């Protein structure tokens, strides 16, 4: 009974989740996390948070702009 989505954008638009856990290969973390934050979801991101510092800065800025939580998973 759990829906499946071929693309995270469809999931964000249709399911409107409260929380998104980003567990994709790390080059995709920033893109997906920012989209999820902008869709109104809180985000838990697997490490590394981003490939480049600028991506991490953009993720943090999106969290601040949207008032959503962005949490990086650490061991």
mmCIF file of N, CA, C and O in Angstrom:
data_model
loop_
_atom_site.group_PDB
_atom_site.id
_atom_site.type_symbol
_atom_site.label_atom_id
_atom_site.label_comp_id
_atom_site.label_asym_id
_atom_site.label_seq_id
_atom_site.Cartn_x
_atom_site.Cartn_y
_atom_site.Cartn_z
ATOM 1 N N UNK A 1 0.793 -1.201 0.000
ATOM 2 C CA UNK A 1 0.000 0.000 0.000
ATOM 3 C C UNK A 1 0.836 1.266 0.000
ATOM 4 O O UNK A 1 0.296 2.353 0.077
ATOM 5 N N UNK A 2 2.133 1.135 -0.056
ATOM 6 C CA UNK A 2 2.989 2.319 -0.053
ATOM 7 C C UNK A 2 3.225 2.760 -1.500
ATOM 8 O O UNK A 2 3.670 1.970 -2.322
ATOM 9 N N UNK A 3 2.938 4.011 -1.828
ATOM 10 C CA UNK A 3 3.135 4.455 -3.210
ATOM 11 C C UNK A 3 4.608 4.528 -3.566
ATOM 12 O O UNK A 3 5.467 4.753 -2.716
ATOM 13 N N UNK A 4 4.893 4.348 -4.846
ATOM 14 C CA UNK A 4 6.259 4.455 -5.356
ATOM 15 C C UNK A 4 6.289 5.572 -6.391
ATOM 16 O O UNK A 4 5.332 5.763 -7.132
ATOM 17 N N UNK A 5 7.365 6.313 -6.417
ATOM 18 C CA UNK A 5 7.515 7.424 -7.343
ATOM 19 C C UNK A 5 8.804 7.256 -8.134
ATOM 20 O O UNK A 5 9.856 6.998 -7.545
ATOM 21 N N UNK A 6 8.747 7.424 -9.451
ATOM 22 C CA UNK A 6 9.956 7.285 -10.259
ATOM 23 C C UNK A 6 10.881 8.485 -10.140
ATOM 24 O O UNK A 6 12.036 8.422 -10.547
ATOM 25 N N UNK A 7 10.394 9.577 -9.560
ATOM 26 C CA UNK A 7 11.167 10.804 -9.487
ATOM 27 C C UNK A 7 10.823 11.519 -8.184
ATOM 28 O O UNK A 7 9.651 11.618 -7.822
ATOM 29 N N UNK A 8 11.829 12.026 -7.492
ATOM 30 C CA UNK A 8 11.578 12.680 -6.211
ATOM 31 C C UNK A 8 10.692 13.911 -6.371
ATOM 32 O O UNK A 8 9.955 14.282 -5.462
ATOM 33 N N UNK A 9 10.735 14.587 -7.511
ATOM 34 C CA UNK A 9 9.893 15.768 -7.720
ATOM 35 C C UNK A 9 8.406 15.398 -7.689
ATOM 36 O O UNK A 9 7.591 16.148 -7.146
ATOM 37 N N UNK A 10 8.076 14.248 -8.262
ATOM 38 C CA UNK A 10 6.688 13.779 -8.221
ATOM 39 C C UNK A 10 6.279 13.457 -6.787
ATOM 40 O O UNK A 10 5.170 13.786 -6.355
ATOM 41 N N UNK A 11 7.158 12.833 -6.029
ATOM 42 C CA UNK A 11 6.880 12.528 -4.624
ATOM 43 C C UNK A 11 6.603 13.808 -3.855
ATOM 44 O O UNK A 11 5.618 13.895 -3.114
ATOM 45 N N UNK A 12 7.449 14.813 -4.032
ATOM 46 C CA UNK A 12 7.278 16.067 -3.305
ATOM 47 C C UNK A 12 5.969 16.760 -3.685
ATOM 48 O O UNK A 12 5.278 17.302 -2.830
ATOM 49 N N UNK A 13 5.632 16.729 -4.966
ATOM 50 C CA UNK A 13 4.428 17.409 -5.443
ATOM 51 C C UNK A 13 3.155 16.682 -5.041
ATOM 52 O O UNK A 13 2.158 17.318 -4.681
ATOM 53 N N UNK A 14 3.173 15.357 -5.085
ATOM 54 C CA UNK A 14 1.956 14.579 -4.850
ATOM 55 C C UNK A 14 1.775 14.161 -3.393
ATOM 56 O O UNK A 14 0.686 14.265 -2.845
ATOM 57 N N UNK A 15 2.822 13.670 -2.774
ATOM 58 C CA UNK A 15 2.698 13.154 -1.402
ATOM 59 C C UNK A 15 2.850 14.245 -0.343
ATOM 60 O O UNK A 15 2.358 14.102 0.768
ATOM 61 N N UNK A 16 3.562 15.324 -0.681
ATOM 62 C CA UNK A 16 3.790 16.431 0.249
ATOM 63 C C UNK A 16 4.252 15.920 1.621
ATOM 64 O O UNK A 16 3.602 16.144 2.645
ATOM 65 N N UNK A 17 5.396 15.203 1.674
ATOM 66 C CA UNK A 17 5.852 14.628 2.946
ATOM 67 C C UNK A 17 6.252 15.699 3.957
ATOM 68 O O UNK A 17 6.681 16.796 3.582
ATOM 69 N N UNK A 18 6.125 15.363 5.228
ATOM 70 C CA UNK A 18 6.564 16.254 6.302
ATOM 71 C C UNK A 18 8.072 16.189 6.475
ATOM 72 O O UNK A 18 8.696 17.166 6.872
ATOM 73 N N UNK A 19 8.641 14.998 6.226
ATOM 74 C CA UNK A 19 10.068 14.760 6.405
ATOM 75 C C UNK A 19 10.588 13.956 5.220
ATOM 76 O O UNK A 19 9.921 13.027 4.759
ATOM 77 N N UNK A 20 11.790 14.318 4.770
ATOM 78 C CA UNK A 20 12.460 13.577 3.702
ATOM 79 C C UNK A 20 13.830 13.148 4.210
ATOM 80 O O UNK A 20 14.554 13.951 4.808
ATOM 81 N N UNK A 21 14.172 11.892 4.002
ATOM 82 C CA UNK A 21 15.508 11.389 4.321
ATOM 83 C C UNK A 21 16.243 11.199 3.003
ATOM 84 O O UNK A 21 15.810 10.419 2.161
ATOM 85 N N UNK A 22 17.336 11.946 2.820
ATOM 86 C CA UNK A 22 18.106 11.894 1.578
ATOM 87 C C UNK A 22 19.220 10.865 1.756
ATOM 88 O O UNK A 22 20.148 11.075 2.536
ATOM 89 N N UNK A 23 19.096 9.751 1.026
ATOM 90 C CA UNK A 23 20.062 8.654 1.126
ATOM 91 C C UNK A 23 20.562 8.244 -0.263
ATOM 92 O O UNK A 23 20.876 7.095 -0.496
ATOM 93 N N UNK A 24 20.605 9.201 -1.152
ATOM 94 C CA UNK A 24 21.058 8.951 -2.519
ATOM 95 C C UNK A 24 22.578 9.080 -2.580
ATOM 96 O O UNK A 24 23.208 9.494 -1.596
ATOM 97 N N UNK A 25 23.201 8.782 -3.728
ATOM 98 C CA UNK A 25 24.628 9.084 -3.862
ATOM 99 C C UNK A 25 24.871 10.576 -3.584
ATOM 100 O O UNK A 25 24.044 11.431 -3.953
ATOM 101 N N UNK A 26 25.957 10.885 -2.896
ATOM 102 C CA UNK A 26 26.160 12.250 -2.403
ATOM 103 C C UNK A 26 26.182 13.360 -3.456
ATOM 104 O O UNK A 26 25.835 14.483 -3.132
ATOM 105 N N UNK A 27 26.489 13.121 -4.728
ATOM 106 C CA UNK A 27 26.389 14.231 -5.687
ATOM 107 C C UNK A 27 24.963 14.755 -5.866
ATOM 108 O O UNK A 27 24.771 15.856 -6.389
ATOM 109 N N UNK A 28 23.951 14.012 -5.416
ATOM 110 C CA UNK A 28 22.554 14.425 -5.574
ATOM 111 C C UNK A 28 21.956 15.018 -4.299
ATOM 112 O O UNK A 28 20.819 15.475 -4.306
ATOM 113 N N UNK A 29 22.690 15.005 -3.206
ATOM 114 C CA UNK A 29 22.152 15.455 -1.925
ATOM 115 C C UNK A 29 21.622 16.878 -1.967
ATOM 116 O O UNK A 29 20.498 17.130 -1.530
ATOM 117 N N UNK A 30 22.414 17.819 -2.454
ATOM 118 C CA UNK A 30 22.015 19.232 -2.414
ATOM 119 C C UNK A 30 20.743 19.466 -3.222
ATOM 120 O O UNK A 30 19.798 20.097 -2.735
ATOM 121 N N UNK A 31 20.700 18.984 -4.432
ATOM 122 C CA UNK A 31 19.537 19.185 -5.305
ATOM 123 C C UNK A 31 18.255 18.673 -4.662
ATOM 124 O O UNK A 31 17.229 19.367 -4.633
ATOM 125 N N UNK A 32 18.314 17.466 -4.136
ATOM 126 C CA UNK A 32 17.121 16.854 -3.548
ATOM 127 C C UNK A 32 16.758 17.530 -2.232
ATOM 128 O O UNK A 32 15.580 17.815 -1.972
ATOM 129 N N UNK A 33 17.743 17.807 -1.400
ATOM 130 C CA UNK A 33 17.470 18.444 -0.107
ATOM 131 C C UNK A 33 16.846 19.821 -0.297
ATOM 132 O O UNK A 33 15.872 20.166 0.383
ATOM 133 N N UNK A 34 17.381 20.615 -1.207
ATOM 134 C CA UNK A 34 16.839 21.951 -1.445
ATOM 135 C C UNK A 34 15.410 21.856 -1.967
ATOM 136 O O UNK A 34 14.521 22.588 -1.515
ATOM 137 N N UNK A 35 15.163 20.955 -2.888
ATOM 138 C CA UNK A 35 13.802 20.780 -3.419
ATOM 139 C C UNK A 35 12.841 20.369 -2.304
ATOM 140 O O UNK A 35 11.712 20.873 -2.230
ATOM 141 N N UNK A 36 13.274 19.468 -1.434
ATOM 142 C CA UNK A 36 12.421 19.013 -0.335
ATOM 143 C C UNK A 36 12.143 20.147 0.649
ATOM 144 O O UNK A 36 11.001 20.325 1.096
ATOM 145 N N UNK A 37 13.162 20.910 0.986
ATOM 146 C CA UNK A 37 12.974 22.054 1.886
ATOM 147 C C UNK A 37 11.995 23.051 1.281
ATOM 148 O O UNK A 37 11.085 23.544 1.953
ATOM 149 N N UNK A 38 12.163 23.338 0.004
ATOM 150 C CA UNK A 38 11.284 24.291 -0.675
ATOM 151 C C UNK A 38 9.856 23.764 -0.805
ATOM 152 O O UNK A 38 8.918 24.551 -0.917
ATOM 153 N N UNK A 39 9.703 22.443 -0.771
ATOM 154 C CA UNK A 39 8.369 21.833 -0.807
ATOM 155 C C UNK A 39 7.734 21.791 0.585
ATOM 156 O O UNK A 39 6.613 21.331 0.743
ATOM 157 N N UNK A 40 8.474 22.243 1.609
ATOM 158 C CA UNK A 40 7.924 22.312 2.956
ATOM 159 C C UNK A 40 8.283 21.164 3.873
ATOM 160 O O UNK A 40 7.741 21.063 4.971
ATOM 161 N N UNK A 41 9.197 20.310 3.446
ATOM 162 C CA UNK A 41 9.588 19.161 4.262
ATOM 163 C C UNK A 41 10.829 19.480 5.098
ATOM 164 O O UNK A 41 11.682 20.266 4.686
ATOM 165 N N UNK A 42 10.909 18.866 6.256
ATOM 166 C CA UNK A 42 12.151 18.859 7.015
ATOM 167 C C UNK A 42 13.039 17.810 6.347
ATOM 168 O O UNK A 42 12.541 16.856 5.742
ATOM 169 N N UNK A 43 14.376 17.960 6.462
ATOM 170 C CA UNK A 43 15.288 17.067 5.743
ATOM 171 C C UNK A 43 16.345 16.500 6.672
ATOM 172 O O UNK A 43 17.008 17.231 7.413
ATOM 173 N N UNK A 44 16.502 15.182 6.611
ATOM 174 C CA UNK A 44 17.616 14.476 7.233
ATOM 175 C C UNK A 44 18.489 14.000 6.088
ATOM 176 O O UNK A 44 18.025 13.271 5.204
ATOM 177 N N UNK A 45 19.736 14.431 6.076
ATOM 178 C CA UNK A 45 20.625 14.121 4.958
ATOM 179 C C UNK A 45 21.767 13.219 5.420
ATOM 180 O O UNK A 45 22.473 13.522 6.380
ATOM 181 N N UNK A 46 21.933 12.118 4.714
ATOM 182 C CA UNK A 46 23.036 11.192 4.963
ATOM 183 C C UNK A 46 24.353 11.904 4.671
ATOM 184 O O UNK A 46 24.404 12.827 3.854
ATOM 185 N N UNK A 47 25.425 11.516 5.327
ATOM 186 C CA UNK A 47 26.712 12.163 5.073
ATOM 187 C C UNK A 47 27.408 11.574 3.841
ATOM 188 O O UNK A 47 27.126 10.417 3.504
ATOM 189 N N UNK A 48 28.244 12.311 3.186
ATOM 190 C CA UNK A 48 28.514 13.724 3.405
ATOM 191 C C UNK A 48 27.330 14.571 2.965
ATOM 192 O O UNK A 48 26.600 14.204 2.045
ATOM 193 N N UNK A 49 27.173 15.683 3.626
ATOM 194 C CA UNK A 49 26.028 16.548 3.342
ATOM 195 C C UNK A 49 26.028 16.999 1.882
ATOM 196 O O UNK A 49 24.980 17.026 1.245
ATOM 197 N N UNK A 50 27.181 17.374 1.374
ATOM 198 C CA UNK A 50 27.295 17.867 0.000
ATOM 199 C C UNK A 50 28.701 17.587 -0.513
ATOM 200 O O UNK A 50 29.606 17.291 0.260
ATOM 201 N N UNK A 51 28.852 17.716 -1.812
ATOM 202 C CA UNK A 51 30.165 17.492 -2.426
ATOM 203 C C UNK A 51 31.044 18.732 -2.273
ATOM 204 O O UNK A 51 32.235 18.628 -2.017
ATOM 205 N N UNK A 52 30.436 19.907 -2.409
ATOM 206 C CA UNK A 52 31.176 21.176 -2.353
ATOM 207 C C UNK A 52 30.589 22.068 -1.263
ATOM 208 O O UNK A 52 29.387 22.004 -0.983
ATOM 209 N N UNK A 53 31.415 22.908 -0.696
ATOM 210 C CA UNK A 53 30.970 23.811 0.372
ATOM 211 C C UNK A 53 29.827 24.701 -0.113
ATOM 212 O O UNK A 53 28.875 24.951 0.623
ATOM 213 N N UNK A 54 29.880 25.162 -1.337
ATOM 214 C CA UNK A 54 28.824 26.007 -1.877
ATOM 215 C C UNK A 54 27.475 25.312 -1.892
ATOM 216 O O UNK A 54 26.433 25.949 -1.673
ATOM 217 N N UNK A 55 27.478 24.003 -2.137
ATOM 218 C CA UNK A 55 26.230 23.234 -2.102
ATOM 219 C C UNK A 55 25.688 23.169 -0.679
ATOM 220 O O UNK A 55 24.482 23.325 -0.453
ATOM 221 N N UNK A 56 26.569 22.931 0.272
ATOM 222 C CA UNK A 56 26.153 22.885 1.677
ATOM 223 C C UNK A 56 25.610 24.248 2.108
ATOM 224 O O UNK A 56 24.586 24.324 2.787
ATOM 225 N N UNK A 57 26.277 25.319 1.682
ATOM 226 C CA UNK A 57 25.794 26.662 1.999
ATOM 227 C C UNK A 57 24.405 26.894 1.416
ATOM 228 O O UNK A 57 23.543 27.489 2.067
ATOM 229 N N UNK A 58 24.162 26.424 0.183
ATOM 230 C CA UNK A 58 22.855 26.578 -0.453
ATOM 231 C C UNK A 58 21.790 25.776 0.295
ATOM 232 O O UNK A 58 20.643 26.227 0.433
ATOM 233 N N UNK A 59 22.149 24.606 0.791
ATOM 234 C CA UNK A 59 21.221 23.787 1.565
ATOM 235 C C UNK A 59 20.850 24.499 2.868
ATOM 236 O O UNK A 59 19.675 24.561 3.248
ATOM 237 N N UNK A 60 21.838 25.038 3.536
ATOM 238 C CA UNK A 60 21.603 25.754 4.796
ATOM 239 C C UNK A 60 20.744 26.995 4.539
ATOM 240 O O UNK A 60 19.805 27.277 5.286
ATOM 241 N N UNK A 61 21.049 27.726 3.470
ATOM 242 C CA UNK A 61 20.270 28.918 3.129
ATOM 243 C C UNK A 61 18.812 28.556 2.835
ATOM 244 O O UNK A 61 17.893 29.272 3.245
ATOM 245 N N UNK A 62 18.593 27.426 2.149
ATOM 246 C CA UNK A 62 17.227 26.982 1.849
ATOM 247 C C UNK A 62 16.484 26.640 3.133
ATOM 248 O O UNK A 62 15.300 26.962 3.277
ATOM 249 N N UNK A 63 17.165 26.008 4.070
ATOM 250 C CA UNK A 63 16.537 25.674 5.349
ATOM 251 C C UNK A 63 16.165 26.949 6.105
ATOM 252 O O UNK A 63 15.063 27.055 6.653
ATOM 253 N N UNK A 64 17.056 27.907 6.126
ATOM 254 C CA UNK A 64 16.782 29.165 6.819
ATOM 255 C C UNK A 64 15.638 29.919 6.138
ATOM 256 O O UNK A 64 14.756 30.463 6.798
ATOM 257 N N UNK A 65 15.640 29.954 4.816
ATOM 258 C CA UNK A 65 14.623 30.676 4.034
ATOM 259 C C UNK A 65 13.229 30.068 4.227
ATOM 260 O O UNK A 65 12.245 30.779 4.291
ATOM 261 N N UNK A 66 13.173 28.733 4.317
ATOM 262 C CA UNK A 66 11.887 28.045 4.406
ATOM 263 C C UNK A 66 11.427 27.787 5.835
ATOM 264 O O UNK A 66 10.281 27.396 6.051
ATOM 265 N N UNK A 67 12.312 27.970 6.796
ATOM 266 C CA UNK A 67 11.963 27.693 8.191
ATOM 267 C C UNK A 67 11.851 26.203 8.499
ATOM 268 O O UNK A 67 11.246 25.806 9.486
ATOM 269 N N UNK A 68 12.430 25.369 7.675
ATOM 270 C CA UNK A 68 12.424 23.917 7.866
ATOM 271 C C UNK A 68 13.738 23.489 8.501
ATOM 272 O O UNK A 68 14.747 24.191 8.406
ATOM 273 N N UNK A 69 13.746 22.308 9.094
ATOM 274 C CA UNK A 69 14.961 21.768 9.704
ATOM 275 C C UNK A 69 15.774 21.004 8.661
ATOM 276 O O UNK A 69 15.219 20.254 7.870
ATOM 277 N N UNK A 70 17.071 21.185 8.716
ATOM 278 C CA UNK A 70 18.017 20.431 7.899
ATOM 279 C C UNK A 70 19.002 19.798 8.866
ATOM 280 O O UNK A 70 19.700 20.493 9.607
ATOM 281 N N UNK A 71 19.029 18.474 8.877
ATOM 282 C CA UNK A 71 19.894 17.750 9.809
ATOM 283 C C UNK A 71 20.820 16.861 9.016
ATOM 284 O O UNK A 71 20.371 16.065 8.163
ATOM 285 N N UNK A 72 22.115 16.968 9.281
ATOM 286 C CA UNK A 72 23.089 16.083 8.665
ATOM 287 C C UNK A 72 23.362 14.929 9.595
ATOM 288 O O UNK A 72 23.504 15.110 10.804
ATOM 289 N N UNK A 73 23.377 13.730 9.059
ATOM 290 C CA UNK A 73 23.619 12.538 9.875
ATOM 291 C C UNK A 73 25.115 12.372 10.074
ATOM 292 O O UNK A 73 25.893 12.408 9.139
ATOM 293 N N UNK A 74 25.509 12.204 11.309
ATOM 294 C CA UNK A 74 26.916 11.989 11.645
ATOM 295 C C UNK A 74 27.032 10.722 12.488
ATOM 296 O O UNK A 74 26.101 10.319 13.168
ATOM 297 N N UNK A 75 28.209 10.134 12.446
ATOM 298 C CA UNK A 75 28.454 8.925 13.248
ATOM 299 C C UNK A 75 29.181 9.281 14.518
ATOM 300 O O UNK A 75 29.859 10.193 14.640
#
